[in-house]
Amino acid sequence: NGAYTVGSLPSGTYQIDVPASLPGLQRTTTSPKDYTLGVGEDYVDADFGYIAPTAVQFVDLTVQATAKGVKVSWQTASEGGETFFQVWRAQSADGAYKVVGSVNATNNPSGASYTWLDRTISPDVTTWYKIESVASGEFFGPVPSKQEPQPGGSMLLFIPFVSR
């Protein structure tokens, strides 16, 4: 389980060091760490975290309203250990997201392109989408289905000229 006990150490400062990586794992905490023990004291909370990294690297996410629904497309530069992606949707960028679809991963080391069509929402409504790498729990996005005019931006207004 990764727990080690060393007993009968005299009081003093000790340094604990663990490898930066193990087969299939990468350390997520700093090492070495210094620990000071008092007389008759045991230290049992030395914790060094490791993760099994996935090789998913997102490079692009686009969302486009179409006549058939909202098309969500994304591209990865690399994949490894990925099983599928989940598509999340909300009514605003910082809104409450919910899973609305999933797409199986190709698990291609060179990456791949994916498309998912949301037929459950009107393309006239602005919605926000994120893609989740299920293996790592990482999110890519959010991206809106329509670009809203930005405050301070310019707009063209055509007014008919009527003269008498």
Short mmCIF file of C-alpha atoms in Angstrom, two decimals:
data_model
loop_
_atom_site.label_atom_id
_atom_site.label_comp_id
_atom_site.label_asym_id
_atom_site.label_seq_id
_atom_site.Cartn_x
_atom_site.Cartn_y
_atom_site.Cartn_z
CA ASN A 1 0.00 0.00 0.00
CA GLY A 2 3.04 2.29 -0.04
CA ALA A 3 3.25 2.73 3.75
CA TYR A 4 6.61 2.13 5.42
CA THR A 5 7.49 2.20 9.10
CA VAL A 6 10.96 2.74 10.52
CA GLY A 7 11.05 2.42 14.29
CA SER A 8 13.37 3.40 17.13
CA LEU A 9 14.79 6.50 15.49
CA PRO A 10 16.45 9.04 17.78
CA SER A 11 14.97 12.55 17.80
CA GLY A 12 16.23 14.78 15.01
CA THR A 13 15.49 15.95 11.47
CA TYR A 14 15.15 13.34 8.74
CA GLN A 15 14.85 13.70 4.99
CA ILE A 16 12.54 11.42 3.00
CA ASP A 17 13.05 11.15 -0.74
CA VAL A 18 11.03 9.16 -3.28
CA PRO A 19 11.55 8.64 -7.04
CA ALA A 20 10.19 11.26 -9.45
CA SER A 21 8.55 8.49 -11.43
CA LEU A 22 7.73 4.82 -11.14
CA PRO A 23 6.67 2.52 -13.99
CA GLY A 24 3.52 4.16 -15.43
CA LEU A 25 3.37 6.80 -12.66
CA GLN A 26 4.56 10.37 -12.10
CA ARG A 27 5.07 12.04 -8.71
CA THR A 28 2.71 14.98 -8.02
CA THR A 29 4.36 16.25 -4.82
CA THR A 30 7.77 17.70 -4.10
CA SER A 31 10.58 15.51 -2.86
CA PRO A 32 12.66 15.33 -0.73
CA LYS A 33 10.79 16.46 2.40
CA ASP A 34 12.27 17.18 5.81
CA TYR A 35 10.56 15.84 8.95
CA THR A 36 11.54 16.55 12.54
CA LEU A 37 10.91 13.92 15.23
CA GLY A 38 10.84 14.58 18.94
CA VAL A 39 11.83 12.12 21.67
CA GLY A 40 9.71 8.94 21.40
CA GLU A 41 7.76 10.38 18.46
CA ASP A 42 6.71 8.46 15.35
CA TYR A 43 5.79 10.17 12.08
CA VAL A 44 3.19 8.35 9.99
CA ASP A 45 1.89 11.07 7.65
CA ALA A 46 4.63 11.25 5.02
CA ASP A 47 2.56 11.34 1.84
CA PHE A 48 3.90 11.50 -1.69
CA GLY A 49 1.28 11.55 -4.44
CA TYR A 50 1.58 9.78 -7.77
CA ILE A 51 -0.70 9.78 -10.81
CA ALA A 52 -0.96 7.58 -13.86
CA PRO A 53 -0.84 10.31 -16.52
CA THR A 54 -2.84 10.09 -19.68
CA ALA A 55 -1.36 11.36 -22.87
CA VAL A 56 -4.42 13.28 -24.04
CA GLN A 57 -3.54 16.69 -25.36
CA PHE A 58 -6.39 18.86 -26.66
CA VAL A 59 -5.55 21.31 -29.46
CA ASP A 60 -8.89 22.63 -30.71
CA LEU A 61 -12.57 22.86 -29.74
CA THR A 62 -15.19 24.49 -31.95
CA VAL A 63 -18.92 24.76 -31.52
CA GLN A 64 -21.19 25.72 -34.39
CA ALA A 65 -24.96 26.15 -34.63
CA THR A 66 -26.35 24.32 -37.68
CA ALA A 67 -29.84 23.71 -39.06
CA LYS A 68 -29.78 20.19 -37.53
CA GLY A 69 -28.51 21.21 -34.07
CA VAL A 70 -25.26 22.31 -32.47
CA LYS A 71 -22.11 20.66 -33.83
CA VAL A 72 -19.31 20.19 -31.29
CA SER A 73 -15.91 19.34 -32.81
CA TRP A 74 -12.56 18.83 -31.13
CA GLN A 75 -9.11 17.62 -31.98
CA THR A 76 -6.38 15.99 -29.92
CA ALA A 77 -2.65 16.04 -30.64
CA SER A 78 -2.03 12.81 -28.74
CA GLU A 79 -3.98 10.17 -26.85
CA GLY A 80 -3.04 7.30 -24.62
CA GLY A 81 -5.16 5.44 -22.10
CA GLU A 82 -8.31 7.30 -23.16
CA THR A 83 -11.56 5.34 -23.39
CA PHE A 84 -14.09 8.04 -24.22
CA PHE A 85 -14.85 11.74 -24.00
CA GLN A 86 -17.91 13.30 -22.37
CA VAL A 87 -19.65 16.37 -23.78
CA TRP A 88 -20.92 18.81 -21.15
CA ARG A 89 -23.40 21.68 -21.76
CA ALA A 90 -24.59 24.73 -19.79
CA GLN A 91 -26.68 27.83 -20.42
CA SER A 92 -23.75 30.14 -19.52
CA ALA A 93 -19.96 29.88 -19.36
CA ASP A 94 -19.97 29.60 -15.57
CA GLY A 95 -23.32 27.82 -15.36
CA ALA A 96 -24.23 24.38 -14.09
CA TYR A 97 -22.90 21.92 -16.66
CA LYS A 98 -24.44 18.52 -17.31
CA VAL A 99 -23.33 15.60 -19.46
CA VAL A 100 -25.28 15.54 -22.73
CA GLY A 101 -23.27 13.02 -24.76
CA SER A 102 -20.18 10.89 -25.11
CA VAL A 103 -17.84 9.80 -27.90
CA ASN A 104 -15.55 6.77 -27.91
CA ALA A 105 -11.86 7.62 -28.18
CA THR A 106 -9.66 6.22 -30.93
CA ASN A 107 -6.69 6.12 -28.53
CA ASN A 108 -4.43 7.17 -31.41
CA PRO A 109 -0.96 8.25 -30.19
CA SER A 110 -0.95 10.87 -32.99
CA GLY A 111 -4.32 12.31 -31.95
CA ALA A 112 -7.66 12.36 -33.72
CA SER A 113 -10.62 14.54 -34.69
CA TYR A 114 -14.09 14.11 -33.19
CA THR A 115 -17.56 15.49 -33.89
CA TRP A 116 -20.76 15.21 -31.88
CA LEU A 117 -24.13 16.72 -32.85
CA ASP A 118 -26.43 18.05 -30.13
CA ARG A 119 -29.91 17.59 -31.55
CA THR A 120 -31.62 18.27 -28.20
CA ILE A 121 -31.10 22.05 -28.16
CA SER A 122 -32.24 24.78 -30.50
CA PRO A 123 -29.38 26.23 -32.55
CA ASP A 124 -30.91 29.68 -31.88
CA VAL A 125 -30.11 29.47 -28.15
CA THR A 126 -26.57 30.25 -27.00
CA THR A 127 -25.21 27.31 -25.04
CA TRP A 128 -21.74 26.55 -23.72
CA TYR A 129 -19.84 23.29 -24.16
CA LYS A 130 -16.86 21.57 -22.53
CA ILE A 131 -15.16 18.28 -23.40
CA GLU A 132 -13.96 16.00 -20.61
CA SER A 133 -11.15 13.49 -20.94
CA VAL A 134 -12.69 10.72 -18.84
CA ALA A 135 -9.35 9.00 -18.16
CA SER A 136 -7.75 12.11 -16.63
CA GLY A 137 -10.81 14.14 -15.60
CA GLU A 138 -9.42 17.17 -17.47
CA PHE A 139 -11.76 19.61 -19.21
CA PHE A 140 -11.29 21.56 -22.45
CA GLY A 141 -13.48 24.60 -22.95
CA PRO A 142 -15.94 26.20 -22.43
CA VAL A 143 -16.87 27.43 -25.91
CA PRO A 144 -20.20 29.09 -26.84
CA SER A 145 -22.47 27.89 -29.65
CA LYS A 146 -22.88 31.47 -30.89
CA GLN A 147 -20.62 34.47 -30.61
CA GLU A 148 -22.48 37.25 -28.81
CA PRO A 149 -21.66 40.90 -29.53
CA GLN A 150 -19.02 42.12 -27.11
CA PRO A 151 -19.56 45.32 -25.08
CA GLY A 152 -17.70 48.20 -26.66
CA GLY A 153 -17.61 46.46 -30.02
CA SER A 154 -18.76 48.17 -33.15
CA MET A 155 -21.96 47.38 -35.00
CA LEU A 156 -23.24 48.49 -38.38
CA LEU A 157 -26.73 49.87 -38.47
CA PHE A 158 -28.47 50.49 -41.80
CA ILE A 159 -31.16 53.14 -41.68
CA PRO A 160 -33.20 53.82 -44.81
CA PHE A 161 -33.01 57.38 -46.10
CA VAL A 162 -36.45 58.77 -46.76
CA SER A 163 -36.82 62.21 -48.21
CA ARG A 164 -39.78 64.28 -49.32
#
